[in-house]
Amino acid sequence: LGFEAAAVLHAQDAYGSGFASLVRSECATEHKMTIRNFGFEVDAGTPGRQALAAPVTALGQSGINAVLVVAVGEENTWVLEEAFAQGVLRRHPTSTWAITLSASTSSLELLSGAAKEAAAGSVHFSVMGGTDSNPSWRRFVQEWPSFPPPAHSDSLPANWSSAESFFATFDPSESSTARDIGTYMYDAVAAAGLLACAVAPQGPLPPTFGTDFYNAKRNFFFSGLTGNVTFDQKSGDRPVSSAHYSLNSVLYNRSTEKFSFVNKGIFANGQWVWGGGARDLVYNYMSTDEPVAQLHPPPPPLPPPPLPPSPPISTTGLP
């Protein structure tokens, strides 16, 4: 979105820390942004918002006003509520707070009334898997009803078996889990199989199979259900820009007290395509003012609490 700086407020678990590390690497390296990460950890001994007070305070003192929240479920509620309470989710200058696929409208509806007004206009990012513009995905959906259940499926545990009618009655294009998560799993397995065949097409595996497998990714490419699958020459990871993303506005209906995600743009083939041909976004508090990503200078740290008054000096017993 053209910001010079941003912060990632994330849960300190495998998902949150990995996501934050990827954002820092991508944005700092590819877009020369200043990225600050602020982690929090919620456990049974630190309920709800208590674990968020310190990292949200540190975020506020940094002066960064564009924030990505990487949390799961109700953690998003706690983050936004604490940010609102501390005045870090700002009305002036306009803030832009973003949430990810793991945040739901139902978790946002747990916010207090005032925090709901502040959260309205946030940005919701979600990864997209299969899209109608991808011929591989279209063909997969068309052929899905003809797939047979795996051999001996009825002998497998319940969570592994497939009913005879499964492929005839289930539509993967109507399931966000199948379309936006399962497709990446499918392509990951396909990539592993294709790489293995490229390295060792037949016979026993060579002693250098692991190294050969990793090195083969450098010149590897195939058209998958999630788009063109390739791997970065240096890191070996799939480039972030090769995936598809959806950018949605978080809107709040006061009369129904419900949130909704309304699509505003799609990132595909390395560029954003905006609905209506132009970027049309609102920001927190439903502001139409462009956000200020970095406050200059950052606000000063909070003053220390006042010292308690000194007790009066007793003169009893003095000559």
mmCIF file of C-alpha atoms in Angstrom, residues 21-138:
data_model
loop_
_atom_site.group_PDB
_atom_site.id
_atom_site.type_symbol
_atom_site.label_atom_id
_atom_site.label_comp_id
_atom_site.label_asym_id
_atom_site.label_seq_id
_atom_site.Cartn_x
_atom_site.Cartn_y
_atom_site.Cartn_z
ATOM 1 C CA SER A 21 9.638 -13.211 10.069
ATOM 2 C CA LEU A 22 8.381 -13.623 6.505
ATOM 3 C CA VAL A 23 6.778 -10.155 6.496
ATOM 4 C CA ARG A 24 9.961 -8.546 7.816
ATOM 5 C CA SER A 25 12.123 -10.311 5.217
ATOM 6 C CA GLU A 26 9.818 -9.575 2.285
ATOM 7 C CA CYS A 27 8.971 -5.951 3.113
ATOM 8 C CA ALA A 28 12.413 -4.876 4.301
ATOM 9 C CA THR A 29 14.288 -6.580 1.468
ATOM 10 C CA GLU A 30 11.946 -6.141 -1.474
ATOM 11 C CA HIS A 31 10.238 -2.867 -0.553
ATOM 12 C CA LYS A 32 12.853 -1.175 1.678
ATOM 13 C CA MET A 33 10.323 -0.650 4.468
ATOM 14 C CA THR A 34 11.072 -0.197 8.146
ATOM 15 C CA ILE A 35 9.493 -3.204 9.885
ATOM 16 C CA ARG A 36 9.178 -3.612 13.661
ATOM 17 C CA ASN A 37 7.951 -6.837 15.233
ATOM 18 C CA PHE A 38 6.183 -6.912 18.612
ATOM 19 C CA GLY A 39 5.424 -10.350 20.029
ATOM 20 C CA PHE A 40 3.029 -11.431 22.749
ATOM 21 C CA GLU A 41 2.434 -14.752 24.443
ATOM 22 C CA VAL A 42 -0.872 -15.822 25.916
ATOM 23 C CA ASP A 43 -0.999 -18.818 28.234
ATOM 24 C CA ALA A 44 -3.194 -20.159 30.993
ATOM 25 C CA GLY A 45 -1.409 -18.026 33.566
ATOM 26 C CA THR A 46 -1.768 -14.779 31.603
ATOM 27 C CA PRO A 47 -5.389 -14.470 30.514
ATOM 28 C CA GLY A 48 -6.645 -12.326 27.680
ATOM 29 C CA ARG A 49 -5.441 -8.757 27.383
ATOM 30 C CA GLN A 50 -2.968 -8.876 30.278
ATOM 31 C CA ALA A 51 -0.267 -10.340 28.001
ATOM 32 C CA LEU A 52 -0.795 -7.519 25.496
ATOM 33 C CA ALA A 53 -0.322 -4.441 27.671
ATOM 34 C CA ALA A 54 3.480 -4.270 27.362
ATOM 35 C CA PRO A 55 3.829 -5.008 23.615
ATOM 36 C CA VAL A 56 0.992 -2.615 22.731
ATOM 37 C CA THR A 57 2.634 0.096 24.860
ATOM 38 C CA ALA A 58 5.951 -0.506 23.067
ATOM 39 C CA LEU A 59 4.167 -0.333 19.716
ATOM 40 C CA GLY A 60 2.580 2.983 20.655
ATOM 41 C CA GLN A 61 5.955 4.409 21.681
ATOM 42 C CA SER A 62 7.484 3.394 18.318
ATOM 43 C CA GLY A 63 5.258 5.857 16.472
ATOM 44 C CA ILE A 64 4.353 3.290 13.829
ATOM 45 C CA ASN A 65 0.757 3.771 12.756
ATOM 46 C CA ALA A 66 0.345 0.930 10.205
ATOM 47 C CA VAL A 67 -0.023 -2.411 11.961
ATOM 48 C CA LEU A 68 -0.538 -6.014 10.873
ATOM 49 C CA VAL A 69 -2.025 -8.283 13.544
ATOM 50 C CA VAL A 70 -1.044 -11.947 13.270
ATOM 51 C CA ALA A 71 -3.166 -13.834 15.773
ATOM 52 C CA VAL A 72 -5.760 -16.589 15.912
ATOM 53 C CA GLY A 73 -9.447 -16.324 16.782
ATOM 54 C CA GLU A 74 -10.202 -14.404 19.959
ATOM 55 C CA GLU A 75 -6.595 -13.192 20.220
ATOM 56 C CA ASN A 76 -7.523 -10.670 17.519
ATOM 57 C CA THR A 77 -10.260 -9.346 19.805
ATOM 58 C CA TRP A 78 -7.831 -8.894 22.693
ATOM 59 C CA VAL A 79 -5.270 -7.129 20.486
ATOM 60 C CA LEU A 80 -7.733 -4.616 19.043
ATOM 61 C CA GLU A 81 -9.396 -3.997 22.411
ATOM 62 C CA GLU A 82 -6.050 -3.289 24.103
ATOM 63 C CA ALA A 83 -4.858 -1.097 21.219
ATOM 64 C CA PHE A 84 -8.077 0.922 21.428
ATOM 65 C CA ALA A 85 -7.833 1.229 25.226
ATOM 66 C CA GLN A 86 -4.264 2.574 24.997
ATOM 67 C CA GLY A 87 -5.070 4.969 22.154
ATOM 68 C CA VAL A 88 -2.698 3.184 19.766
ATOM 69 C CA LEU A 89 -5.538 2.398 17.365
ATOM 70 C CA ARG A 90 -5.704 6.079 16.489
ATOM 71 C CA ARG A 91 -8.413 8.214 14.955
ATOM 72 C CA HIS A 92 -5.964 11.091 14.339
ATOM 73 C CA PRO A 93 -3.628 10.785 12.531
ATOM 74 C CA THR A 94 -5.486 8.032 10.701
ATOM 75 C CA SER A 95 -4.306 4.515 11.570
ATOM 76 C CA THR A 96 -4.455 1.500 9.350
ATOM 77 C CA TRP A 97 -4.702 -1.830 11.144
ATOM 78 C CA ALA A 98 -4.794 -5.081 9.212
ATOM 79 C CA ILE A 99 -5.872 -8.572 10.214
ATOM 80 C CA THR A 100 -5.283 -11.897 8.502
ATOM 81 C CA LEU A 101 -7.231 -14.946 7.358
ATOM 82 C CA SER A 102 -7.290 -16.365 10.893
ATOM 83 C CA ALA A 103 -9.434 -13.456 12.125
ATOM 84 C CA SER A 104 -13.178 -13.930 11.699
ATOM 85 C CA THR A 105 -16.145 -11.596 11.782
ATOM 86 C CA SER A 106 -17.450 -13.495 14.825
ATOM 87 C CA SER A 107 -14.269 -12.726 16.804
ATOM 88 C CA LEU A 108 -14.555 -9.028 15.899
ATOM 89 C CA GLU A 109 -18.145 -9.008 17.139
ATOM 90 C CA LEU A 110 -16.823 -9.753 20.651
ATOM 91 C CA LEU A 111 -15.306 -6.249 20.805
ATOM 92 C CA SER A 112 -16.807 -3.547 22.995
ATOM 93 C CA GLY A 113 -19.077 -1.045 21.252
ATOM 94 C CA ALA A 114 -16.462 1.709 21.078
ATOM 95 C CA ALA A 115 -13.736 -0.669 19.904
ATOM 96 C CA LYS A 116 -16.037 -1.926 17.138
ATOM 97 C CA GLU A 117 -16.305 1.643 15.826
ATOM 98 C CA ALA A 118 -12.494 1.896 15.868
ATOM 99 C CA ALA A 119 -12.005 -1.476 14.145
ATOM 100 C CA ALA A 120 -14.440 -0.570 11.344
ATOM 101 C CA GLY A 121 -12.372 0.240 8.274
ATOM 102 C CA SER A 122 -9.529 -2.132 9.140
ATOM 103 C CA VAL A 123 -7.969 -4.113 6.317
ATOM 104 C CA HIS A 124 -8.425 -7.883 6.066
ATOM 105 C CA PHE A 125 -5.792 -9.833 4.114
ATOM 106 C CA SER A 126 -6.362 -13.413 3.064
ATOM 107 C CA VAL A 127 -4.433 -15.779 0.853
ATOM 108 C CA MET A 128 -6.275 -17.207 -2.142
ATOM 109 C CA GLY A 129 -5.648 -20.702 -3.446
ATOM 110 C CA GLY A 130 -7.668 -21.833 -6.433
ATOM 111 C CA THR A 131 -9.027 -19.019 -8.596
ATOM 112 C CA ASP A 132 -11.311 -19.128 -11.614
ATOM 113 C CA SER A 133 -8.610 -17.464 -13.717
ATOM 114 C CA ASN A 134 -6.327 -20.493 -13.217
ATOM 115 C CA PRO A 135 -6.971 -23.213 -15.834
ATOM 116 C CA SER A 136 -5.390 -25.884 -13.595
ATOM 117 C CA TRP A 137 -7.896 -25.148 -10.836
ATOM 118 C CA ARG A 138 -10.828 -25.027 -13.265
#
